[in-house]
Tab-separated table of C-alpha atoms and ligand atoms in Angstrom:
chain	number	residue	atom	x	y	z
L	1	MET	CA	0.083	-0.188	-0.037
L	2	VAL	CA	2.866	2.614	0.234
L	3	GLU	CA	4.643	1.869	-2.253
L	4	ASP	CA	0.905	1.736	-4.515
L	5	LEU	CA	0.187	5.723	-2.321
L	6	CYS	CA	4.487	6.311	-2.977
L	7	ALA	CA	3.923	5.787	-7.186
L	8	LEU	CA	0.231	7.459	-7.280
L	9	HIS	CA	1.347	10.306	-6.291
L	10	ALA	CA	4.328	10.605	-8.747
L	11	GLU	CA	0.802	10.769	-11.128
L	12	LEU	CA	0.125	14.583	-10.328
L	13	PRO	CA	2.971	15.586	-12.213
L	14	ARG	CA	3.426	13.997	-14.342
L	15	ASN	CA	-0.585	15.352	-15.858
L	16	GLY	CA	0.165	18.442	-14.610
L	17	LEU	CA	-2.251	18.576	-11.741
L	18	VAL	CA	0.557	20.508	-10.053
L	19	VAL	CA	3.799	22.413	-8.890
L	20	TRP	CA	7.026	22.776	-6.589
L	21	THR	CA	5.455	20.705	-2.872
L	22	SER	CA	0.983	21.621	-3.739
L	23	GLY	CA	-1.395	18.975	-3.326
L	24	ASN	CA	-0.979	15.307	-2.069
L	25	ALA	CA	-3.186	12.066	-2.193
L	26	SER	CA	-3.839	10.024	0.799
L	27	ALA	CA	-5.051	5.470	1.526
L	28	ARG	CA	-7.970	4.687	3.888
L	29	VAL	CA	-5.788	1.799	5.431
L	30	PRO	CA	-6.997	-0.333	8.601
L	31	GLY	CA	-6.722	1.950	11.794
L	32	GLY	CA	-6.223	4.821	9.431
L	33	MET	CA	-4.710	6.626	6.765
L	34	LEU	CA	-1.457	7.363	4.706
L	35	ILE	CA	-0.853	10.325	3.292
L	36	LYS	CA	2.296	12.916	1.328
L	37	PRO	CA	4.267	13.965	3.948
L	38	SER	CA	3.806	18.224	4.037
L	39	GLY	CA	6.489	20.050	2.081
L	40	VAL	CA	8.175	17.208	0.615
L	41	PRO	CA	8.449	17.751	-3.610
L	42	TYR	CA	6.678	15.018	-5.228
L	43	ASP	CA	10.336	14.048	-6.924
L	44	GLU	CA	11.994	13.131	-3.179
L	45	LEU	CA	9.136	10.809	-2.259
L	46	THR	CA	9.985	7.856	-0.877
L	47	PRO	CA	7.409	4.433	0.551
L	48	GLU	CA	8.884	5.213	3.426
L	49	SER	CA	7.972	8.774	3.793
L	50	MET	CA	4.194	8.549	3.154
L	51	VAL	CA	2.868	9.439	7.093
L	52	LEU	CA	0.555	6.643	8.331
L	53	CYS	CA	-2.531	8.710	10.358
L	54	ASP	CA	-5.073	8.675	12.609
L	55	LEU	CA	-8.917	9.932	11.042
L	56	ASP	CA	-7.630	12.659	13.426
L	57	GLY	CA	-4.421	14.281	10.885
L	58	ALA	CA	-2.556	13.250	13.514
L	59	PRO	CA	0.845	10.738	12.619
L	60	LEU	CA	0.628	7.290	14.449
L	61	THR	CA	3.755	6.483	14.523
L	62	ASP	CA	7.342	8.663	14.386
L	63	SER	CA	7.621	10.219	10.511
L	64	LEU	CA	7.426	13.618	8.475
L	65	ALA	CA	4.602	15.538	9.160
L	66	PRO	CA	1.726	15.191	7.343
L	67	SER	CA	0.299	17.527	4.490
L	68	SER	CA	-1.828	20.011	6.134
L	69	ASP	CA	-4.715	18.582	4.738
L	70	ALA	CA	-4.156	15.183	6.679
L	71	ALA	CA	-7.398	16.810	8.908
L	72	THR	CA	-9.329	17.401	6.438
L	73	HIS	CA	-8.990	13.700	4.666
L	74	GLY	CA	-9.464	12.455	7.931
L	75	PHE	CA	-13.110	14.084	8.554
L	76	ILE	CA	-14.131	12.751	4.650
L	77	TYR	CA	-12.539	9.094	6.044
L	78	GLN	CA	-15.150	9.834	8.780
L	79	HIS	CA	-17.888	10.481	7.312
L	80	MET	CA	-17.835	9.410	3.827
L	81	PRO	CA	-17.258	5.491	5.095
L	82	GLU	CA	-16.958	4.141	0.859
L	83	VAL	CA	-14.568	6.755	0.754
L	84	GLY	CA	-11.311	4.334	0.204
L	85	GLY	CA	-8.790	7.176	-1.616
L	86	ILE	CA	-8.274	10.923	-1.531
L	87	VAL	CA	-6.836	13.359	-3.772
L	88	HIS	CA	-6.371	17.306	-3.475
L	89	THR	CA	-4.576	19.622	-6.222
L	90	HIS	CA	-4.711	23.067	-7.089
L	91	SER	CA	-4.793	22.806	-11.016
L	92	PRO	CA	-5.113	25.242	-12.947
L	93	TYR	CA	-8.173	25.252	-14.876
L	94	ALA	CA	-10.291	23.306	-12.389
L	95	THR	CA	-8.601	25.975	-9.873
L	96	ALA	CA	-9.422	28.919	-12.773
L	97	TRP	CA	-13.621	27.473	-12.029
L	98	ALA	CA	-13.597	27.340	-8.029
L	99	VAL	CA	-11.621	30.999	-8.371
L	100	ARG	CA	-14.976	32.135	-10.049
L	101	GLY	CA	-17.089	29.493	-7.778
L	102	GLU	CA	-19.244	28.182	-10.723
L	103	PRO	CA	-19.695	24.973	-11.045
L	104	ILE	CA	-18.802	23.299	-14.380
L	105	PRO	CA	-21.628	22.029	-16.084
L	106	CYS	CA	-22.384	19.311	-17.955
L	107	VAL	CA	-21.896	19.797	-21.201
L	108	MET	CA	-20.218	17.219	-22.379
L	109	THR	CA	-20.230	12.407	-23.190
L	110	ALA	CA	-16.869	12.734	-20.434
L	111	MET	CA	-18.432	14.740	-18.070
L	112	ALA	CA	-21.970	12.456	-18.087
L	113	ASP	CA	-19.910	9.199	-17.474
L	114	GLU	CA	-17.472	10.331	-15.084
L	115	PHE	CA	-19.248	12.849	-12.746
L	116	GLY	CA	-22.665	12.383	-13.584
L	117	GLY	CA	-23.652	15.551	-14.011
L	118	GLU	CA	-21.994	18.990	-13.198
L	119	ILE	CA	-18.713	19.318	-10.718
L	120	PRO	CA	-20.191	21.021	-7.789
L	121	VAL	CA	-19.047	24.104	-5.847
L	122	GLY	CA	-17.767	23.742	-1.871
L	123	PRO	CA	-17.780	26.892	0.317
L	124	PHE	CA	-15.058	28.938	1.098
L	125	ALA	CA	-12.901	27.768	4.012
L	126	LEU	CA	-9.354	28.264	5.971
L	127	ILE	CA	-7.328	25.403	6.154
L	128	GLY	CA	-7.239	23.181	8.831
L	129	ASP	CA	-10.541	24.359	10.025
L	130	GLU	CA	-12.927	21.447	9.646
L	131	ALA	CA	-15.005	23.829	8.363
L	132	ILE	CA	-13.320	22.389	4.772
L	133	GLY	CA	-13.677	18.814	5.206
L	134	ARG	CA	-17.403	19.712	6.779
L	135	GLY	CA	-17.800	21.219	3.339
L	136	ILE	CA	-16.566	18.506	1.009
L	137	VAL	CA	-18.543	16.238	2.523
L	138	GLU	CA	-22.123	18.253	2.204
L	139	THR	CA	-21.396	19.238	-1.501
L	140	LEU	CA	-20.281	15.284	-2.513
L	141	GLU	CA	-23.152	14.354	-0.752
L	142	GLY	CA	-25.477	15.795	-2.998
L	143	HIS	CA	-23.566	15.290	-6.378
L	144	ASN	CA	-22.988	12.168	-8.463
L	145	SER	CA	-19.484	13.836	-8.762
L	146	PRO	CA	-16.164	12.512	-6.786
L	147	ALA	CA	-15.269	16.207	-7.667
L	148	VAL	CA	-15.515	18.887	-6.319
L	149	LEU	CA	-14.311	22.906	-6.572
L	150	MET	CA	-13.497	24.276	-3.116
L	151	ARG	CA	-14.517	27.935	-3.534
L	152	ALA	CA	-11.473	30.054	-3.645
L	153	HIS	CA	-9.088	27.002	-3.364
L	154	GLY	CA	-9.045	24.013	-5.094
L	155	VAL	CA	-10.046	20.485	-6.110
L	156	PHE	CA	-10.619	17.895	-4.011
L	157	THR	CA	-11.365	14.282	-5.239
L	158	ILE	CA	-12.882	11.026	-3.495
L	159	GLY	CA	-12.551	7.586	-4.554
L	160	SER	CA	-13.325	4.039	-3.887
L	161	THR	CA	-9.093	3.607	-4.396
L	162	ALA	CA	-6.692	6.185	-4.460
L	163	LYS	CA	-6.063	5.264	-7.748
L	164	ASP	CA	-9.923	6.076	-8.166
L	165	ALA	CA	-9.330	9.863	-6.901
L	166	ILE	CA	-6.262	10.397	-9.028
L	167	LYS	CA	-8.289	9.238	-11.617
L	168	ALA	CA	-11.122	12.086	-10.879
L	169	ALA	CA	-8.297	14.326	-10.987
L	170	VAL	CA	-7.246	13.950	-13.643
L	171	MET	CA	-10.372	13.830	-15.401
L	172	CYS	CA	-11.842	17.278	-13.417
L	173	GLU	CA	-8.962	19.378	-14.827
L	174	ASP	CA	-9.329	17.651	-18.739
L	175	VAL	CA	-12.618	18.957	-18.694
L	176	ALA	CA	-11.836	22.119	-16.965
L	177	ARG	CA	-10.046	22.432	-19.564
L	178	THR	CA	-12.147	21.754	-22.246
L	179	VAL	CA	-15.311	23.062	-21.282
L	180	HIS	CA	-13.610	26.357	-20.481
L	181	LEU	CA	-12.561	26.512	-24.398
L	182	ALA	CA	-15.890	24.808	-25.756
L	183	ARG	CA	-17.232	28.805	-23.551
L	184	ALA	CA	-14.375	31.138	-24.834
L	185	LEU	CA	-15.382	29.830	-28.928
L	186	GLY	CA	-19.529	31.082	-27.718
L	187	ASP	CA	-22.208	29.358	-25.568
L	188	VAL	CA	-22.438	25.991	-23.651
L	189	VAL	CA	-25.469	23.998	-23.302
L	190	PRO	CA	-25.412	21.825	-20.977
L	191	LEU	CA	-26.860	17.938	-22.040
L	192	ASP	CA	-29.913	16.903	-20.543
L	193	PRO	CA	-30.047	15.570	-17.551
L	194	GLU	CA	-31.941	11.876	-19.109
L	195	SER	CA	-28.992	11.565	-21.033
L	196	ILE	CA	-26.687	12.331	-18.748
L	197	GLU	CA	-27.746	9.311	-16.661
L	198	ALA	CA	-28.277	6.800	-19.304
L	199	LEU	CA	-24.222	7.704	-20.435
L	200	HIS	CA	-22.739	7.699	-16.751
L	201	ASP	CA	-24.757	4.858	-16.289
L	202	ARG	CA	-23.037	2.841	-18.632
L	203	TYR	CA	-19.673	4.062	-18.433
L	204	GLN	CA	-20.205	2.853	-14.622
L	205	ASN	CA	-22.445	-0.294	-14.758
L	206	VAL	CA	-20.953	-1.599	-18.450
L	207	TYR	CA	-17.399	0.274	-20.116
L	208	GLY	CA	-14.033	-1.013	-20.108
L	209	GLN	CA	-13.097	-5.273	-19.617
L	210	ARG	CA	-14.649	-6.778	-16.502
O	1	ZN	ZN1	-4.642	23.114	-0.727
């Protein structure tokens, strides 16, 4: 698990989702969670540097300090039992929508597939405060989307595994960019709810290898 989470962190810079030491990923493990250490560059991460924490964000071993978002990740795990992995980034196109406080409308099939509707905006909250975790949970519980744009901050994504959460973060940035480009060309029209539901259902239940 530590090797997996360390390797998955490499996907964040590889997909252009993070710069310097920003962003983080975590995975639920028995008794707590594993998360990125605070302030360590991505190319210096090792399996040993992943921090084992309880779900209040406190380290359980003598280790590096965990990400400053550890308590937020823990809050999500405590309140969403189906979640096994969480990713946080300030990826630029998605964060531009978050800065505007504007949900990304569901205007393309790939968005209906992955997000099952719009990508919603959550409230502004200060880092380290429980309000940010609560804002993420309350926003995601009202939507199909595994991604939420936290106002004036960035993106949090969830998945049944850390890999699923990484995929959602990559797809969120991809659709944020495409919808931005489309809107620069003119008006965009959201898909109708029936088509969104049919696409989402097919993608979640039929698409890919079984
Ligand atoms: Zn952040």
